[in-house]
mmCIF file of N, CA and C in Angstrom:
data_model
loop_
_atom_site.group_PDB
_atom_site.id
_atom_site.type_symbol
_atom_site.label_atom_id
_atom_site.label_comp_id
_atom_site.label_asym_id
_atom_site.label_seq_id
_atom_site.Cartn_x
_atom_site.Cartn_y
_atom_site.Cartn_z
ATOM 1 N N MET A 1485 8.788 -21.226 -4.696
ATOM 2 C CA MET A 1485 7.386 -21.332 -4.356
ATOM 3 C C MET A 1485 6.705 -19.971 -4.417
ATOM 4 N N ILE A 1486 7.381 -18.969 -3.849
ATOM 5 C CA ILE A 1486 6.784 -17.636 -3.814
ATOM 6 C C ILE A 1486 6.727 -17.041 -5.218
ATOM 7 N N GLN A 1487 7.764 -17.271 -6.031
ATOM 8 C CA GLN A 1487 7.737 -16.749 -7.388
ATOM 9 C C GLN A 1487 6.601 -17.354 -8.203
ATOM 10 N N VAL A 1488 6.348 -18.646 -8.015
ATOM 11 C CA VAL A 1488 5.258 -19.309 -8.742
ATOM 12 C C VAL A 1488 3.918 -18.702 -8.322
ATOM 13 N N LEU A 1489 3.739 -18.505 -7.015
ATOM 14 C CA LEU A 1489 2.503 -17.890 -6.532
ATOM 15 C C LEU A 1489 2.341 -16.460 -7.045
ATOM 16 N N LEU A 1490 3.444 -15.718 -7.112
ATOM 17 C CA LEU A 1490 3.370 -14.346 -7.618
ATOM 18 C C LEU A 1490 2.999 -14.306 -9.096
ATOM 19 N N VAL A 1491 3.516 -15.257 -9.874
ATOM 20 C CA VAL A 1491 3.174 -15.312 -11.301
ATOM 21 C C VAL A 1491 1.696 -15.661 -11.479
ATOM 22 N N ILE A 1492 1.219 -16.650 -10.722
ATOM 23 C CA ILE A 1492 -0.197 -17.015 -10.795
ATOM 24 C C ILE A 1492 -1.070 -15.855 -10.329
ATOM 25 N N TYR A 1493 -0.623 -15.147 -9.290
ATOM 26 C CA TYR A 1493 -1.338 -13.987 -8.764
ATOM 27 C C TYR A 1493 -1.459 -12.892 -9.826
ATOM 28 N N LEU A 1494 -0.367 -12.630 -10.526
ATOM 29 C CA LEU A 1494 -0.370 -11.619 -11.577
ATOM 30 C C LEU A 1494 -1.278 -12.027 -12.738
ATOM 31 N N LEU A 1495 -1.214 -13.289 -13.141
ATOM 32 C CA LEU A 1495 -2.074 -13.767 -14.227
ATOM 33 C C LEU A 1495 -3.553 -13.722 -13.834
ATOM 34 N N ALA A 1496 -3.856 -14.041 -12.576
ATOM 35 C CA ALA A 1496 -5.245 -13.969 -12.114
ATOM 36 C C ALA A 1496 -5.735 -12.521 -12.102
ATOM 37 N N ALA A 1497 -4.878 -11.595 -11.683
ATOM 38 C CA ALA A 1497 -5.263 -10.181 -11.678
ATOM 39 C C ALA A 1497 -5.521 -9.681 -13.095
ATOM 40 N N LEU A 1498 -4.637 -10.031 -14.010
ATOM 41 C CA LEU A 1498 -4.828 -9.615 -15.406
ATOM 42 C C LEU A 1498 -6.055 -10.285 -16.013
ATOM 43 N N GLY A 1499 -6.325 -11.537 -15.622
ATOM 44 C CA GLY A 1499 -7.509 -12.233 -16.110
ATOM 45 C C GLY A 1499 -8.795 -11.577 -15.638
ATOM 46 N N VAL A 1500 -8.835 -11.183 -14.365
ATOM 47 C CA VAL A 1500 -10.025 -10.507 -13.838
ATOM 48 C C VAL A 1500 -10.231 -9.175 -14.550
ATOM 49 N N ILE A 1501 -9.157 -8.423 -14.728
ATOM 50 C CA ILE A 1501 -9.260 -7.118 -15.409
ATOM 51 C C ILE A 1501 -9.746 -7.302 -16.843
ATOM 52 N N GLY A 1502 -9.151 -8.239 -17.561
ATOM 53 C CA GLY A 1502 -9.542 -8.472 -18.951
ATOM 54 C C GLY A 1502 -10.981 -8.939 -19.093
ATOM 55 N N LEU A 1503 -11.389 -9.868 -18.238
ATOM 56 C CA LEU A 1503 -12.754 -10.383 -18.343
ATOM 57 C C LEU A 1503 -13.796 -9.340 -17.960
ATOM 58 N N VAL A 1504 -13.482 -8.502 -16.999
ATOM 59 C CA VAL A 1504 -14.425 -7.444 -16.633
ATOM 60 C C VAL A 1504 -14.557 -6.437 -17.769
ATOM 61 N N LEU A 1505 -13.455 -6.134 -18.438
ATOM 62 C CA LEU A 1505 -13.518 -5.173 -19.546
ATOM 63 C C LEU A 1505 -14.236 -5.745 -20.763
ATOM 64 N N ILE A 1506 -14.169 -7.051 -20.958
ATOM 65 C CA ILE A 1506 -14.834 -7.674 -22.105
ATOM 66 C C ILE A 1506 -16.349 -7.707 -21.931
ATOM 67 N N GLN A 1507 -16.810 -7.878 -20.699
ATOM 68 C CA GLN A 1507 -18.239 -8.042 -20.457
ATOM 69 C C GLN A 1507 -19.009 -6.766 -20.748
ATOM 70 N N GLN A 1508 -20.244 -6.963 -21.182
ATOM 71 C CA GLN A 1508 -21.124 -5.832 -21.449
ATOM 72 C C GLN A 1508 -21.882 -5.470 -20.190
ATOM 73 N N GLY A 1509 -22.290 -4.215 -20.115
ATOM 74 C CA GLY A 1509 -23.081 -3.782 -18.981
ATOM 75 C C GLY A 1509 -24.515 -4.262 -19.097
ATOM 76 N N LYS A 1510 -25.270 -4.099 -18.006
ATOM 77 C CA LYS A 1510 -26.665 -4.542 -18.022
ATOM 78 C C LYS A 1510 -27.521 -3.692 -18.956
ATOM 79 N N GLY A 1511 -27.150 -2.473 -19.216
ATOM 80 C CA GLY A 1511 -27.910 -1.612 -20.109
ATOM 81 C C GLY A 1511 -27.790 -2.014 -21.566
ATOM 82 N N ALA A 1512 -26.767 -2.799 -21.913
ATOM 83 C CA ALA A 1512 -26.583 -3.225 -23.293
ATOM 84 C C ALA A 1512 -27.619 -4.268 -23.702
ATOM 85 N N ASP A 1513 -28.229 -4.961 -22.752
ATOM 86 C CA ASP A 1513 -29.231 -5.977 -23.081
ATOM 87 C C ASP A 1513 -30.506 -5.362 -23.636
ATOM 88 N N MET A 1514 -30.819 -4.163 -23.213
ATOM 89 C CA MET A 1514 -32.048 -3.530 -23.695
ATOM 90 C C MET A 1514 -31.944 -3.221 -25.198
ATOM 91 N N GLY A 1515 -30.813 -2.746 -25.638
ATOM 92 C CA GLY A 1515 -30.638 -2.467 -27.049
ATOM 93 C C GLY A 1515 -30.638 -3.728 -27.882
ATOM 94 N N ALA A 1516 -30.075 -4.811 -27.331
ATOM 95 C CA ALA A 1516 -30.033 -6.069 -28.057
ATOM 96 C C ALA A 1516 -31.423 -6.684 -28.190
ATOM 97 N N SER A 1517 -32.307 -6.399 -27.244
ATOM 98 C CA SER A 1517 -33.645 -6.979 -27.326
ATOM 99 C C SER A 1517 -34.462 -6.347 -28.450
ATOM 100 N N PHE A 1518 -34.094 -5.139 -28.874
ATOM 101 C CA PHE A 1518 -34.786 -4.493 -29.983
ATOM 102 C C PHE A 1518 -34.118 -4.763 -31.320
ATOM 103 N N GLY A 1519 -33.135 -5.646 -31.344
ATOM 104 C CA GLY A 1519 -32.510 -6.040 -32.597
ATOM 105 C C GLY A 1519 -31.226 -5.302 -32.908
ATOM 106 N N ALA A 1520 -30.688 -4.565 -31.979
ATOM 107 C CA ALA A 1520 -29.459 -3.803 -32.224
ATOM 108 C C ALA A 1520 -28.239 -4.674 -31.953
ATOM 109 N N GLY A 1521 -27.769 -5.393 -32.922
ATOM 110 C CA GLY A 1521 -26.541 -6.165 -32.812
ATOM 111 C C GLY A 1521 -26.702 -7.528 -32.178
ATOM 112 N N ALA A 1522 -27.877 -8.068 -32.074
ATOM 113 C CA ALA A 1522 -28.060 -9.380 -31.452
ATOM 114 C C ALA A 1522 -27.497 -10.492 -32.323
ATOM 115 N N SER A 1523 -27.414 -10.276 -33.621
ATOM 116 C CA SER A 1523 -26.910 -11.322 -34.506
ATOM 117 C C SER A 1523 -25.391 -11.342 -34.558
ATOM 118 N N ASN A 1524 -24.714 -10.379 -33.961
ATOM 119 C CA ASN A 1524 -23.264 -10.288 -34.025
ATOM 120 C C ASN A 1524 -22.564 -10.973 -32.861
ATOM 121 N N THR A 1525 -23.282 -11.668 -31.997
ATOM 122 C CA THR A 1525 -22.654 -12.297 -30.849
ATOM 123 C C THR A 1525 -22.004 -13.604 -31.244
ATOM 124 N N VAL A 1526 -20.898 -13.932 -30.614
ATOM 125 C CA VAL A 1526 -20.157 -15.144 -30.925
ATOM 126 C C VAL A 1526 -20.765 -16.344 -30.211
ATOM 127 N N PHE A 1527 -21.158 -16.164 -28.939
ATOM 128 C CA PHE A 1527 -21.645 -17.268 -28.128
ATOM 129 C C PHE A 1527 -23.165 -17.402 -28.176
ATOM 130 N N GLY A 1528 -23.844 -16.608 -28.957
ATOM 131 C CA GLY A 1528 -25.304 -16.617 -28.962
ATOM 132 C C GLY A 1528 -25.831 -15.450 -28.135
ATOM 133 N N ALA A 1529 -27.129 -15.409 -27.927
ATOM 134 C CA ALA A 1529 -27.728 -14.271 -27.249
ATOM 135 C C ALA A 1529 -27.340 -14.189 -25.775
ATOM 136 N N SER A 1530 -27.290 -15.325 -25.068
ATOM 137 C CA SER A 1530 -26.962 -15.267 -23.647
ATOM 138 C C SER A 1530 -25.820 -16.191 -23.258
ATOM 139 N N GLY A 1531 -25.208 -16.859 -24.210
ATOM 140 C CA GLY A 1531 -24.156 -17.826 -23.893
ATOM 141 C C GLY A 1531 -22.889 -17.191 -23.362
ATOM 142 N N SER A 1532 -22.525 -16.022 -23.850
ATOM 143 C CA SER A 1532 -21.291 -15.393 -23.402
ATOM 144 C C SER A 1532 -21.409 -14.878 -21.980
ATOM 145 N N GLY A 1533 -22.595 -14.474 -21.572
ATOM 146 C CA GLY A 1533 -22.766 -13.956 -20.215
ATOM 147 C C GLY A 1533 -22.457 -14.989 -19.162
ATOM 148 N N ASN A 1534 -22.950 -16.189 -19.343
ATOM 149 C CA ASN A 1534 -22.687 -17.246 -18.370
ATOM 150 C C ASN A 1534 -21.218 -17.642 -18.358
ATOM 151 N N PHE A 1535 -20.613 -17.789 -19.524
ATOM 152 C CA PHE A 1535 -19.206 -18.181 -19.613
ATOM 153 C C PHE A 1535 -18.302 -17.129 -19.001
ATOM 154 N N LEU A 1536 -18.487 -15.871 -19.396
ATOM 155 C CA LEU A 1536 -17.629 -14.804 -18.886
ATOM 156 C C LEU A 1536 -17.836 -14.579 -17.390
ATOM 157 N N THR A 1537 -19.068 -14.715 -16.928
ATOM 158 C CA THR A 1537 -19.340 -14.543 -15.503
ATOM 159 C C THR A 1537 -18.673 -15.635 -14.692
ATOM 160 N N ARG A 1538 -18.737 -16.862 -15.163
ATOM 161 C CA ARG A 1538 -18.103 -17.975 -14.445
ATOM 162 C C ARG A 1538 -16.582 -17.842 -14.453
ATOM 163 N N MET A 1539 -16.022 -17.468 -15.589
ATOM 164 C CA MET A 1539 -14.569 -17.303 -15.657
ATOM 165 C C MET A 1539 -14.103 -16.163 -14.762
ATOM 166 N N THR A 1540 -14.863 -15.081 -14.716
ATOM 167 C CA THR A 1540 -14.515 -13.971 -13.835
ATOM 168 C C THR A 1540 -14.565 -14.411 -12.381
ATOM 169 N N ALA A 1541 -15.570 -15.193 -12.010
ATOM 170 C CA ALA A 1541 -15.674 -15.690 -10.635
ATOM 171 C C ALA A 1541 -14.505 -16.607 -10.291
ATOM 172 N N ILE A 1542 -14.111 -17.462 -11.228
ATOM 173 C CA ILE A 1542 -12.988 -18.371 -10.983
ATOM 174 C C ILE A 1542 -11.695 -17.589 -10.801
ATOM 175 N N PHE A 1543 -11.428 -16.632 -11.694
ATOM 176 C CA PHE A 1543 -10.216 -15.819 -11.566
ATOM 177 C C PHE A 1543 -10.232 -14.997 -10.279
ATOM 178 N N ALA A 1544 -11.384 -14.485 -9.879
ATOM 179 C CA ALA A 1544 -11.478 -13.702 -8.652
ATOM 180 C C ALA A 1544 -11.216 -14.575 -7.427
ATOM 181 N N ILE A 1545 -11.735 -15.794 -7.416
ATOM 182 C CA ILE A 1545 -11.492 -16.696 -6.291
ATOM 183 C C ILE A 1545 -10.010 -17.045 -6.197
ATOM 184 N N VAL A 1546 -9.385 -17.344 -7.343
ATOM 185 C CA VAL A 1546 -7.948 -17.642 -7.359
ATOM 186 C C VAL A 1546 -7.157 -16.436 -6.866
ATOM 187 N N PHE A 1547 -7.537 -15.248 -7.306
ATOM 188 C CA PHE A 1547 -6.865 -14.016 -6.900
ATOM 189 C C PHE A 1547 -6.934 -13.818 -5.384
ATOM 190 N N PHE A 1548 -8.123 -13.981 -4.807
ATOM 191 C CA PHE A 1548 -8.277 -13.756 -3.371
ATOM 192 C C PHE A 1548 -7.585 -14.830 -2.543
ATOM 193 N N VAL A 1549 -7.654 -16.079 -2.977
ATOM 194 C CA VAL A 1549 -7.003 -17.153 -2.223
ATOM 195 C C VAL A 1549 -5.490 -16.969 -2.226
ATOM 196 N N ILE A 1550 -4.922 -16.680 -3.385
ATOM 197 C CA ILE A 1550 -3.469 -16.486 -3.454
ATOM 198 C C ILE A 1550 -3.068 -15.228 -2.692
ATOM 199 N N SER A 1551 -3.913 -14.216 -2.705
ATOM 200 C CA SER A 1551 -3.633 -13.014 -1.930
ATOM 201 C C SER A 1551 -3.544 -13.336 -0.439
ATOM 202 N N LEU A 1552 -4.467 -14.156 0.067
ATOM 203 C CA LEU A 1552 -4.423 -14.548 1.475
ATOM 204 C C LEU A 1552 -3.206 -15.416 1.779
ATOM 205 N N VAL A 1553 -2.868 -16.327 0.872
ATOM 206 C CA VAL A 1553 -1.707 -17.196 1.084
ATOM 207 C C VAL A 1553 -0.421 -16.374 1.097
ATOM 208 N N LEU A 1554 -0.269 -15.456 0.146
ATOM 209 C CA LEU A 1554 0.934 -14.618 0.114
ATOM 210 C C LEU A 1554 1.006 -13.708 1.334
ATOM 211 N N GLY A 1555 -0.123 -13.157 1.741
ATOM 212 C CA GLY A 1555 -0.132 -12.322 2.939
ATOM 213 C C GLY A 1555 0.266 -13.102 4.170
ATOM 214 N N ASN A 1556 -0.175 -14.351 4.264
ATOM 215 C CA ASN A 1556 0.198 -15.192 5.393
ATOM 216 C C ASN A 1556 1.673 -15.562 5.340
ATOM 217 N N MET A 1557 2.196 -15.794 4.151
ATOM 218 C CA MET A 1557 3.606 -16.163 4.023
ATOM 219 C C MET A 1557 4.532 -14.995 4.350
ATOM 220 N N TYR A 1558 4.123 -13.773 4.023
ATOM 221 C CA TYR A 1558 4.978 -12.622 4.244
ATOM 222 C C TYR A 1558 4.904 -12.087 5.665
ATOM 223 N N THR A 1559 3.940 -12.513 6.444
ATOM 224 C CA THR A 1559 3.852 -12.044 7.833
ATOM 225 C C THR A 1559 4.106 -13.205 8.772
ATOM 226 N N HIS A 1560 5.361 -13.555 8.912
ATOM 227 C CA HIS A 1560 5.750 -14.607 9.856
ATOM 228 C C HIS A 1560 5.737 -13.972 11.237
ATOM 229 N N LYS A 1561 4.671 -14.181 11.963
ATOM 230 C CA LYS A 1561 4.511 -13.556 13.264
ATOM 231 C C LYS A 1561 5.458 -14.188 14.273
ATOM 232 N N GLY A 1562 6.310 -13.348 14.859
ATOM 233 C CA GLY A 1562 7.197 -13.830 15.900
ATOM 234 C C GLY A 1562 8.424 -14.560 15.395
ATOM 235 N N GLU A 1563 8.589 -14.693 14.108
ATOM 236 C CA GLU A 1563 9.754 -15.382 13.571
ATOM 237 C C GLU A 1563 10.760 -14.357 13.078
ATOM 238 N N SER A 1564 11.991 -14.776 12.962
ATOM 239 C CA SER A 1564 13.051 -13.869 12.534
ATOM 240 C C SER A 1564 13.512 -14.211 11.120
ATOM 241 N N GLN A 1565 12.576 -14.536 10.240
ATOM 242 C CA GLN A 1565 12.912 -14.833 8.853
ATOM 243 C C GLN A 1565 12.157 -13.874 7.948
ATOM 244 N N TRP A 1566 12.759 -13.528 6.847
ATOM 245 C CA TRP A 1566 12.081 -12.743 5.825
ATOM 246 C C TRP A 1566 12.574 -13.198 4.468
ATOM 247 N N VAL A 1567 11.785 -12.920 3.452
ATOM 248 C CA VAL A 1567 12.112 -13.353 2.099
ATOM 249 C C VAL A 1567 12.725 -12.184 1.355
ATOM 250 N N ASP A 1568 13.939 -12.393 0.855
ATOM 251 C CA ASP A 1568 14.617 -11.361 0.079
ATOM 252 C C ASP A 1568 14.095 -11.429 -1.350
ATOM 253 N N PRO A 1569 13.377 -10.372 -1.834
ATOM 254 C CA PRO A 1569 12.795 -10.429 -3.179
ATOM 255 C C PRO A 1569 13.832 -10.548 -4.289
ATOM 256 N N SER A 1570 15.042 -9.997 -4.072
ATOM 257 C CA SER A 1570 16.043 -10.065 -5.131
ATOM 258 C C SER A 1570 16.626 -11.473 -5.271
ATOM 259 N N GLN A 1571 16.665 -12.224 -4.170
ATOM 260 C CA GLN A 1571 17.233 -13.565 -4.224
ATOM 261 C C GLN A 1571 16.165 -14.648 -4.204
ATOM 262 N N GLY A 1572 14.973 -14.333 -3.692
ATOM 263 C CA GLY A 1572 13.893 -15.300 -3.645
ATOM 264 C C GLY A 1572 14.102 -16.408 -2.633
ATOM 265 N N GLN A 1573 14.865 -16.132 -1.598
ATOM 266 C CA GLN A 1573 15.105 -17.147 -0.587
ATOM 267 C C GLN A 1573 14.948 -16.553 0.802
ATOM 268 N N VAL A 1574 14.781 -17.427 1.767
ATOM 269 C CA VAL A 1574 14.582 -17.000 3.143
ATOM 270 C C VAL A 1574 15.928 -16.605 3.738
ATOM 271 N N VAL A 1575 15.967 -15.450 4.382
ATOM 272 C CA VAL A 1575 17.191 -14.928 4.976
ATOM 273 C C VAL A 1575 16.968 -14.816 6.475
ATOM 274 N N GLU A 1576 17.938 -15.285 7.262
ATOM 275 C CA GLU A 1576 17.853 -15.179 8.717
ATOM 276 C C GLU A 1576 18.335 -13.794 9.141
ATOM 277 N N GLN A 1577 17.672 -13.236 10.135
ATOM 278 C CA GLN A 1577 18.106 -11.952 10.661
ATOM 279 C C GLN A 1577 17.878 -11.943 12.156
ATOM 280 N N GLN A 1578 18.634 -11.127 12.852
ATOM 281 C CA GLN A 1578 18.486 -10.994 14.294
ATOM 282 C C GLN A 1578 17.423 -9.968 14.588
ATOM 283 N N VAL A 1579 16.533 -10.292 15.499
ATOM 284 C CA VAL A 1579 15.482 -9.376 15.904
ATOM 285 C C VAL A 1579 15.715 -9.010 17.351
ATOM 286 N N ASP A 1580 15.875 -7.711 17.613
ATOM 287 C CA ASP A 1580 16.037 -7.252 18.983
ATOM 288 C C ASP A 1580 14.671 -7.139 19.628
ATOM 289 N N THR A 1581 14.547 -7.752 20.777
ATOM 290 C CA THR A 1581 13.282 -7.648 21.496
ATOM 291 C C THR A 1581 13.447 -6.653 22.630
ATOM 292 N N VAL A 1582 12.366 -6.334 23.250
ATOM 293 C CA VAL A 1582 12.388 -5.353 24.330
ATOM 294 C C VAL A 1582 13.205 -5.858 25.505
ATOM 295 N N SER A 1583 13.210 -7.156 25.775
ATOM 296 C CA SER A 1583 13.949 -7.701 26.910
ATOM 297 C C SER A 1583 15.459 -7.648 26.692
ATOM 298 N N ASP A 1584 15.921 -7.531 25.428
ATOM 299 C CA ASP A 1584 17.354 -7.461 25.146
ATOM 300 C C ASP A 1584 17.931 -6.074 25.399
ATOM 301 N N VAL A 1585 17.105 -5.057 25.404
ATOM 302 C CA VAL A 1585 17.574 -3.683 25.568
ATOM 303 C C VAL A 1585 17.610 -3.356 27.048
ATOM 304 N N PRO A 1586 18.764 -2.878 27.573
ATOM 305 C CA PRO A 1586 18.810 -2.541 29.003
ATOM 306 C C PRO A 1586 17.937 -1.321 29.304
ATOM 307 N N ALA A 1587 17.285 -1.348 30.415
ATOM 308 C CA ALA A 1587 16.412 -0.247 30.820
ATOM 309 C C ALA A 1587 17.243 0.900 31.344
ATOM 310 N N LYS A 1588 16.802 2.126 31.039
ATOM 311 C CA LYS A 1588 17.492 3.317 31.521
ATOM 312 C C LYS A 1588 16.847 3.760 32.826
ATOM 313 N N SER A 1589 17.678 4.243 33.708
ATOM 314 C CA SER A 1589 17.126 4.759 34.960
ATOM 315 C C SER A 1589 16.594 6.169 34.730
ATOM 316 N N SER A 1590 15.834 6.669 35.655
ATOM 317 C CA SER A 1590 15.250 8.006 35.497
ATOM 318 C C SER A 1590 16.286 9.098 35.540
ATOM 319 N N ASP A 1591 17.490 8.815 36.090
ATOM 320 C CA ASP A 1591 18.555 9.811 36.137
ATOM 321 C C ASP A 1591 19.184 10.013 34.755
ATOM 322 N N GLU A 1592 19.156 8.982 33.910
ATOM 323 C CA GLU A 1592 19.810 9.050 32.593
ATOM 324 C C GLU A 1592 18.935 9.672 31.517
ATOM 325 N N ILE A 1593 17.653 9.848 31.748
ATOM 326 C CA ILE A 1593 16.748 10.374 30.736
ATOM 327 C C ILE A 1593 16.912 11.880 30.675
ATOM 328 N N PRO A 1594 17.269 12.435 29.482
ATOM 329 C CA PRO A 1594 17.408 13.910 29.373
ATOM 330 C C PRO A 1594 16.054 14.584 29.413
ATOM 331 N N GLN A 1595 16.022 15.758 30.054
ATOM 332 C CA GLN A 1595 14.747 16.496 30.155
ATOM 333 C C GLN A 1595 14.836 17.849 29.523
#
């Protein structure tokens, strides 16, 4: 389960990076309005902006949701389980709490 989420997380991150790099800045529209390369667009004059913006938003939402899910899965509050990345499975471990450790008297503390 975690490996699948990590793969989707990585693909969403790469998708956001790629789509942001493909998009043109707002200053590029001014040059296109004067005829500088407006005929070279694949999606038309404004068609690519809507498509790329929507795809970037979708990839960003997937990225943030999976980030929250993975963060929640990796922080098992109060539990004594952790996920071993090399094996991809949950491993039990003993957690020492403060009540398990015997208290030292003031005579035993070195000064």
